[in-house]
């Protein structure tokens, strides 16, 4: 069920322990209501991918995920013809001595049976449940620009044209979530077709809430110290700031080490959970001396 208000969007996501601020909840709510793709940009580990997973869960629908990478093309993203099987089929016809007209064979081998469906096509094809799936196009900034151009048709009309077959159009538009870690700018044309939201790091209260929900048995004092420390670290001039994911990892590491509160020595020895660049670690260690 699509929520009927921003408040209910917040509650719905919280059912799966996803904690949003009002501005992100508004973007999610509008995207669901207006059936427009949601474009989420932000640093790594702020919960962009997670929101698509949580949406699929709370809406009780399928999550179709397309992980982008350099060189991603249509055949891996949308569809591809099963060439070896097509050849086999043609040989079979030949060896059976069946003489069919060229166009009949062509019609058969360019049919559903020989089509390998990739995430984008699967998200658009007829689905008997009538429930739109959540289509997650993850880390679009990793793909190349020609791929973005190809996405445009899909995002504006929710359809894909397969030259040999025709146009596949979604009867119910999928719920589309696109994420980018902003390693490069995504083209305006893609953004224009979406509702855009910059996902920022959570503030103290929200991050504490997330931590307590995700790591149920953590003691209050330690949880507060962890969040405070991470929040301060984010204000330091480091190359790669820790995201919520790192906060959660750190809390888990401290639990494994049976720590009940933070001490300078334990912070120092576990800094690698929060910071992933040696330069950043060195910088923090020397500034603490
Ligand atoms: N607002 C949030 N509420 C609950 N968990 C969150 C939130 N933001 C991040 N997380 C947690 O942080 C982790 C990393 O999030 P992820 O979606 O992978 O980040 P991103 O895709 O932005 O790099 C996830 O495991 C998720 O549980
Ligand atoms: Mg992600």
Coordinates of C-alpha atoms and ligand atoms in Angstrom, one line a residue:
X1 CA 0.0 0.0 0.0
X2 CA 1.3 3.4 -1.0
X3 CA 1.3 5.7 2.0
X4 CA -1.1 8.6 2.0
X5 CA 1.0 11.2 3.8
X6 CA 4.5 12.2 4.6
X7 CA 3.9 11.2 8.2
X8 CA 2.8 7.7 7.1
X9 CA 5.8 7.4 4.8
X10 CA 8.1 8.0 7.8
X11 CA 6.2 5.4 9.9
X12 CA 6.2 2.9 7.0
X13 CA 10.0 3.1 6.6
X14 CA 10.5 2.9 10.3
X15 CA 8.8 -0.5 10.3
X16 CA 11.9 -1.8 8.7
X17 CA 14.2 0.4 10.9
X18 CA 14.9 2.9 8.2
X19 CA 15.0 6.3 9.8
X20 CA 14.3 9.3 7.5
X21 CA 14.2 13.0 8.0
X22 CA 11.2 14.9 6.8
X23 CA 12.9 16.1 3.6
X24 CA 13.8 12.6 2.4
X25 CA 10.4 11.3 3.5
X26 CA 8.8 14.0 1.3
X27 CA 10.9 13.0 -1.7
X28 CA 9.9 9.3 -1.2
X29 CA 6.3 10.2 -0.7
X30 CA 6.1 12.4 -3.8
X31 CA 8.0 9.8 -5.9
X32 CA 5.5 7.1 -5.0
X33 CA 2.5 9.4 -5.5
X34 CA 3.7 11.0 -8.7
X35 CA 5.1 7.7 -10.1
X36 CA 8.4 9.5 -10.8
X37 CA 11.8 8.0 -10.4
X38 CA 13.6 9.0 -7.2
X39 CA 17.2 10.1 -7.8
X40 CA 19.3 9.9 -4.6
X41 CA 22.7 11.4 -4.5
X42 CA 25.1 11.4 -1.5
X43 CA 28.3 10.2 0.0
X44 CA 28.8 6.4 0.4
X45 CA 27.1 4.8 3.4
X46 CA 24.3 7.2 4.0
X47 CA 21.6 4.7 3.2
X48 CA 20.8 5.3 -0.5
X49 CA 20.8 1.6 -1.5
X50 CA 19.1 0.6 1.7
X51 CA 16.0 2.8 1.0
X52 CA 15.2 0.8 -2.1
X53 CA 15.5 -2.5 -0.3
X54 CA 13.3 -1.2 2.5
X55 CA 10.7 0.2 0.1
X56 CA 10.4 -3.2 -1.6
X57 CA 10.0 -4.9 1.8
X58 CA 7.4 -2.6 3.3
X59 CA 5.4 -2.4 0.1
X60 CA 5.6 -6.2 -0.2
X61 CA 6.9 -6.2 -3.7
X62 CA 9.9 -7.5 -5.7
X63 CA 13.2 -5.7 -5.7
X64 CA 14.9 -5.7 -9.1
X65 CA 18.4 -4.5 -8.8
X66 CA 20.7 -3.2 -11.5
X67 CA 24.3 -2.6 -10.2
X68 CA 26.0 -0.2 -12.5
X69 CA 29.7 -0.4 -13.5
X70 CA 32.0 0.9 -16.1
X71 CA 31.2 -0.6 -19.5
X72 CA 27.6 -1.6 -18.5
X73 CA 25.7 -1.9 -21.7
X74 CA 22.2 -2.7 -22.9
X75 CA 22.8 -6.4 -23.2
X76 CA 23.6 -6.7 -19.5
X77 CA 21.1 -4.1 -18.4
X78 CA 18.0 -4.7 -20.5
X79 CA 18.1 -7.8 -22.7
X80 CA 20.1 -9.9 -25.0
X81 CA 19.3 -12.6 -27.6
X82 CA 20.5 -16.1 -26.7
X83 CA 22.6 -16.4 -29.8
X84 CA 23.9 -19.9 -29.3
X85 CA 20.3 -21.2 -28.8
X86 CA 19.1 -19.4 -31.8
X87 CA 21.8 -21.0 -33.9
X88 CA 21.0 -24.3 -32.5
X89 CA 17.3 -23.9 -33.3
X90 CA 18.2 -23.0 -36.9
X91 CA 20.4 -26.0 -37.2
X92 CA 17.6 -28.2 -35.8
X93 CA 15.2 -26.9 -38.4
X94 CA 17.8 -27.6 -41.1
X95 CA 18.6 -31.1 -40.0
X96 CA 14.9 -32.0 -39.6
X97 CA 14.6 -31.1 -43.2
X98 CA 11.9 -28.6 -42.4
X99 CA 11.7 -26.0 -45.0
X100 CA 10.3 -22.9 -43.6
X101 CA 10.1 -19.6 -45.1
X102 CA 12.8 -17.3 -43.8
X103 CA 10.4 -14.9 -42.1
X104 CA 8.8 -17.8 -40.2
X105 CA 12.1 -18.9 -38.8
X106 CA 13.0 -15.4 -38.0
X107 CA 9.8 -14.8 -36.1
X108 CA 10.4 -17.9 -34.0
X109 CA 14.0 -17.2 -33.1
X110 CA 13.3 -13.6 -32.2
X111 CA 10.6 -14.7 -29.8
X112 CA 10.3 -14.8 -26.0
X113 CA 11.9 -18.2 -25.8
X114 CA 15.3 -16.8 -27.0
X115 CA 15.2 -13.6 -25.1
X116 CA 17.4 -13.2 -22.0
X117 CA 15.8 -10.7 -19.8
X118 CA 18.0 -8.4 -17.7
X119 CA 16.8 -6.2 -14.8
X120 CA 15.5 -3.2 -16.9
X121 CA 13.3 -5.4 -19.1
X122 CA 12.1 -7.5 -16.2
X123 CA 11.0 -4.3 -14.4
X124 CA 8.9 -3.3 -17.4
X125 CA 7.3 -6.5 -18.5
X126 CA 3.8 -7.5 -17.7
X127 CA 3.4 -8.6 -14.2
X128 CA 0.3 -10.6 -13.3
X129 CA 0.3 -9.4 -9.6
X130 CA -0.4 -5.8 -10.8
X131 CA 2.1 -4.8 -8.0
X132 CA 4.9 -2.6 -9.4
X133 CA 8.3 -3.9 -8.5
X134 CA 11.0 -1.6 -7.0
X135 CA 13.7 -1.1 -9.7
X136 CA 17.0 -0.1 -8.1
X137 CA 19.5 1.4 -10.5
X138 CA 22.4 1.5 -8.1
X139 CA 25.5 3.7 -8.4
X140 CA 24.7 5.2 -11.8
X141 CA 27.8 7.3 -11.7
X142 CA 29.9 4.2 -12.3
X143 CA 28.3 3.6 -15.7
X144 CA 29.3 5.5 -18.9
X145 CA 27.4 8.4 -20.4
X146 CA 26.0 6.4 -23.4
X147 CA 24.2 4.2 -20.9
X148 CA 22.5 7.3 -19.4
X149 CA 21.1 8.2 -22.8
X150 CA 19.6 4.7 -23.1
X151 CA 18.0 5.1 -19.7
X152 CA 16.1 8.2 -20.9
X153 CA 13.5 6.3 -22.9
X154 CA 12.9 4.0 -19.9
X155 CA 12.6 6.8 -17.4
X156 CA 10.2 8.9 -19.4
X157 CA 7.9 6.4 -21.0
X158 CA 8.6 3.2 -19.0
X159 CA 9.2 1.3 -22.1
X160 CA 12.0 -0.4 -24.1
X161 CA 12.1 -0.9 -27.8
X162 CA 13.5 -4.2 -29.0
X163 CA 14.0 -3.8 -32.7
X164 CA 13.2 -7.4 -33.6
X165 CA 10.2 -7.6 -31.4
X166 CA 8.6 -4.3 -30.8
X167 CA 8.1 -2.1 -27.7
X168 CA 7.7 -3.5 -24.2
X169 CA 5.7 -1.0 -22.1
X170 CA 5.1 -1.4 -18.4
X171 CA 1.4 -1.7 -17.6
X172 CA 2.2 -0.4 -14.1
X173 CA 5.3 1.8 -13.9
X174 CA 7.9 0.3 -11.6
X175 CA 9.0 2.3 -8.5
X176 CA 12.4 3.5 -9.6
X177 CA 15.2 4.4 -7.3
X178 CA 18.5 5.7 -8.8
X179 CA 21.5 6.2 -6.7
X180 CA 24.8 8.0 -7.3
X181 CA 27.8 8.5 -5.1
X182 CA 28.6 11.5 -7.2
X183 CA 32.0 10.4 -8.5
X184 CA 30.9 12.2 -11.6
X185 CA 27.9 14.4 -12.5
X186 CA 24.9 12.7 -14.0
X187 CA 23.4 14.3 -17.0
X188 CA 20.7 16.9 -16.5
X189 CA 18.4 15.0 -18.9
X190 CA 18.3 12.0 -16.5
X191 CA 17.9 14.2 -13.5
X192 CA 15.0 16.2 -15.1
X193 CA 13.0 13.0 -15.3
X194 CA 13.4 12.3 -11.6
X195 CA 12.7 13.8 -8.2
X196 CA 16.1 14.7 -6.9
X197 CA 17.2 14.4 -3.3
X198 CA 20.6 14.8 -1.7
X199 CA 21.0 12.4 1.1
X200 CA 23.1 13.9 3.8
X201 CA 24.7 12.4 6.9
X202 CA 22.1 11.9 9.7
X203 CA 22.2 14.3 12.6
X204 CA 23.1 13.1 16.1
X205 CA 19.5 12.1 17.2
X206 CA 18.8 10.3 13.9
X207 CA 22.1 8.4 13.9
X208 CA 21.6 7.4 17.5
X209 CA 18.1 6.1 16.7
X210 CA 19.5 4.1 13.7
X211 CA 22.3 2.7 15.9
X212 CA 20.0 1.6 18.7
X213 CA 17.5 0.0 16.3
X214 CA 20.1 -1.9 14.3
X215 CA 22.2 -3.0 17.2
X216 CA 19.6 -3.7 19.8
X217 CA 21.7 -4.7 22.8
X218 CA 24.1 -1.8 22.8
X219 CA 24.4 0.2 26.0
X220 CA 23.2 3.8 25.9
X221 CA 26.4 5.4 27.0
X222 CA 28.5 3.6 24.4
X223 CA 26.0 4.3 21.7
X224 CA 26.0 8.0 22.5
X225 CA 29.8 8.1 22.6
X226 CA 30.1 6.3 19.3
X227 CA 27.7 8.7 17.5
X228 CA 29.2 11.7 19.0
X229 CA 32.7 10.6 18.0
X230 CA 31.6 9.8 14.4
X231 CA 29.8 13.2 14.1
X232 CA 32.9 15.0 15.2
X233 CA 35.1 13.0 12.8
X234 CA 32.8 14.1 9.9
X235 CA 33.8 17.7 10.6
X236 CA 37.5 16.9 10.3
X237 CA 39.2 17.5 7.0
X238 CA 39.4 13.8 5.9
X239 CA 39.3 12.5 2.4
X240 CA 36.6 9.9 3.0
X241 CA 34.2 10.6 5.8
X242 CA 32.6 7.7 7.6
X243 CA 28.9 7.0 6.7
X244 CA 26.2 5.4 8.8
X245 CA 27.4 2.1 7.6
X246 CA 30.8 2.7 9.2
X247 CA 29.1 3.8 12.5
X248 CA 27.2 0.5 12.6
X249 CA 30.4 -1.5 11.8
X250 CA 32.3 0.4 14.5
X251 CA 29.6 -0.3 17.1
X252 CA 29.7 -4.0 16.1
X253 CA 33.5 -4.1 16.4
X254 CA 33.4 -2.5 19.8
X255 CA 30.9 -5.1 20.9
X256 CA 33.0 -7.9 19.7
X257 CA 35.9 -6.4 21.7
X258 CA 33.5 -6.3 24.8
X259 CA 33.9 -2.5 25.2
X260 CA 31.4 -0.7 27.3
X261 CA 32.8 2.8 26.7
X262 CA 35.2 4.5 24.4
X263 CA 38.8 5.1 25.4
X264 CA 41.6 6.8 23.4
X265 CA 43.5 3.5 23.0
X266 CA 40.5 1.6 21.7
X267 CA 39.6 4.4 19.3
X268 CA 43.1 4.4 18.0
X269 CA 43.2 0.6 17.5
X270 CA 39.8 0.5 15.7
X271 CA 40.1 3.6 13.6
X272 CA 40.4 1.4 10.5
X273 CA 36.7 0.5 10.8
X274 CA 35.7 4.2 10.4
X275 CA 38.4 5.5 8.0
X276 CA 39.5 3.6 5.0
X277 CA 42.5 5.7 3.9
X278 CA 45.8 5.5 5.7
X279 CA 46.3 9.3 5.1
X280 CA 43.1 10.0 6.9
X281 CA 44.0 7.7 9.8
X282 CA 47.4 9.3 10.1
X283 CA 45.9 12.8 10.1
X284 CA 43.4 11.9 12.9
X285 CA 46.0 10.1 15.0
X286 CA 48.5 13.0 14.9
X287 CA 45.8 15.6 15.6
X288 CA 44.8 13.6 18.7
X289 CA 48.3 13.6 20.0
Ligands
LIG1 N1 18.5 6.3 7.5 C1 18.9 5.0 7.8 N2 18.2 4.2 8.6 C2 18.6 3.0 8.9 N3 19.7 2.4 8.5 C3 20.5 3.2 7.7 C4 20.2 4.5 7.3 N4 21.1 5.0 6.6 C5 22.1 4.1 6.5 N5 21.7 3.0 7.1 C6 22.5 1.7 7.2 O1 23.8 2.0 6.7 C7 24.2 0.9 5.8 C8 24.7 1.5 4.6 O2 23.7 2.0 3.8 P1 23.7 1.9 2.2 O3 22.3 2.0 1.7 O4 24.5 0.8 1.7 O5 24.5 3.3 1.8 P2 24.8 3.9 0.4 O6 24.0 3.1 -0.6 O7 24.3 5.3 0.5 O8 26.3 3.8 0.2 C9 23.0 0.0 5.6 O9 23.3 -1.2 6.1 C10 21.9 0.6 6.4 O10 21.4 -0.4 7.3
LIG2 MG1 24.9 2.0 -2.2

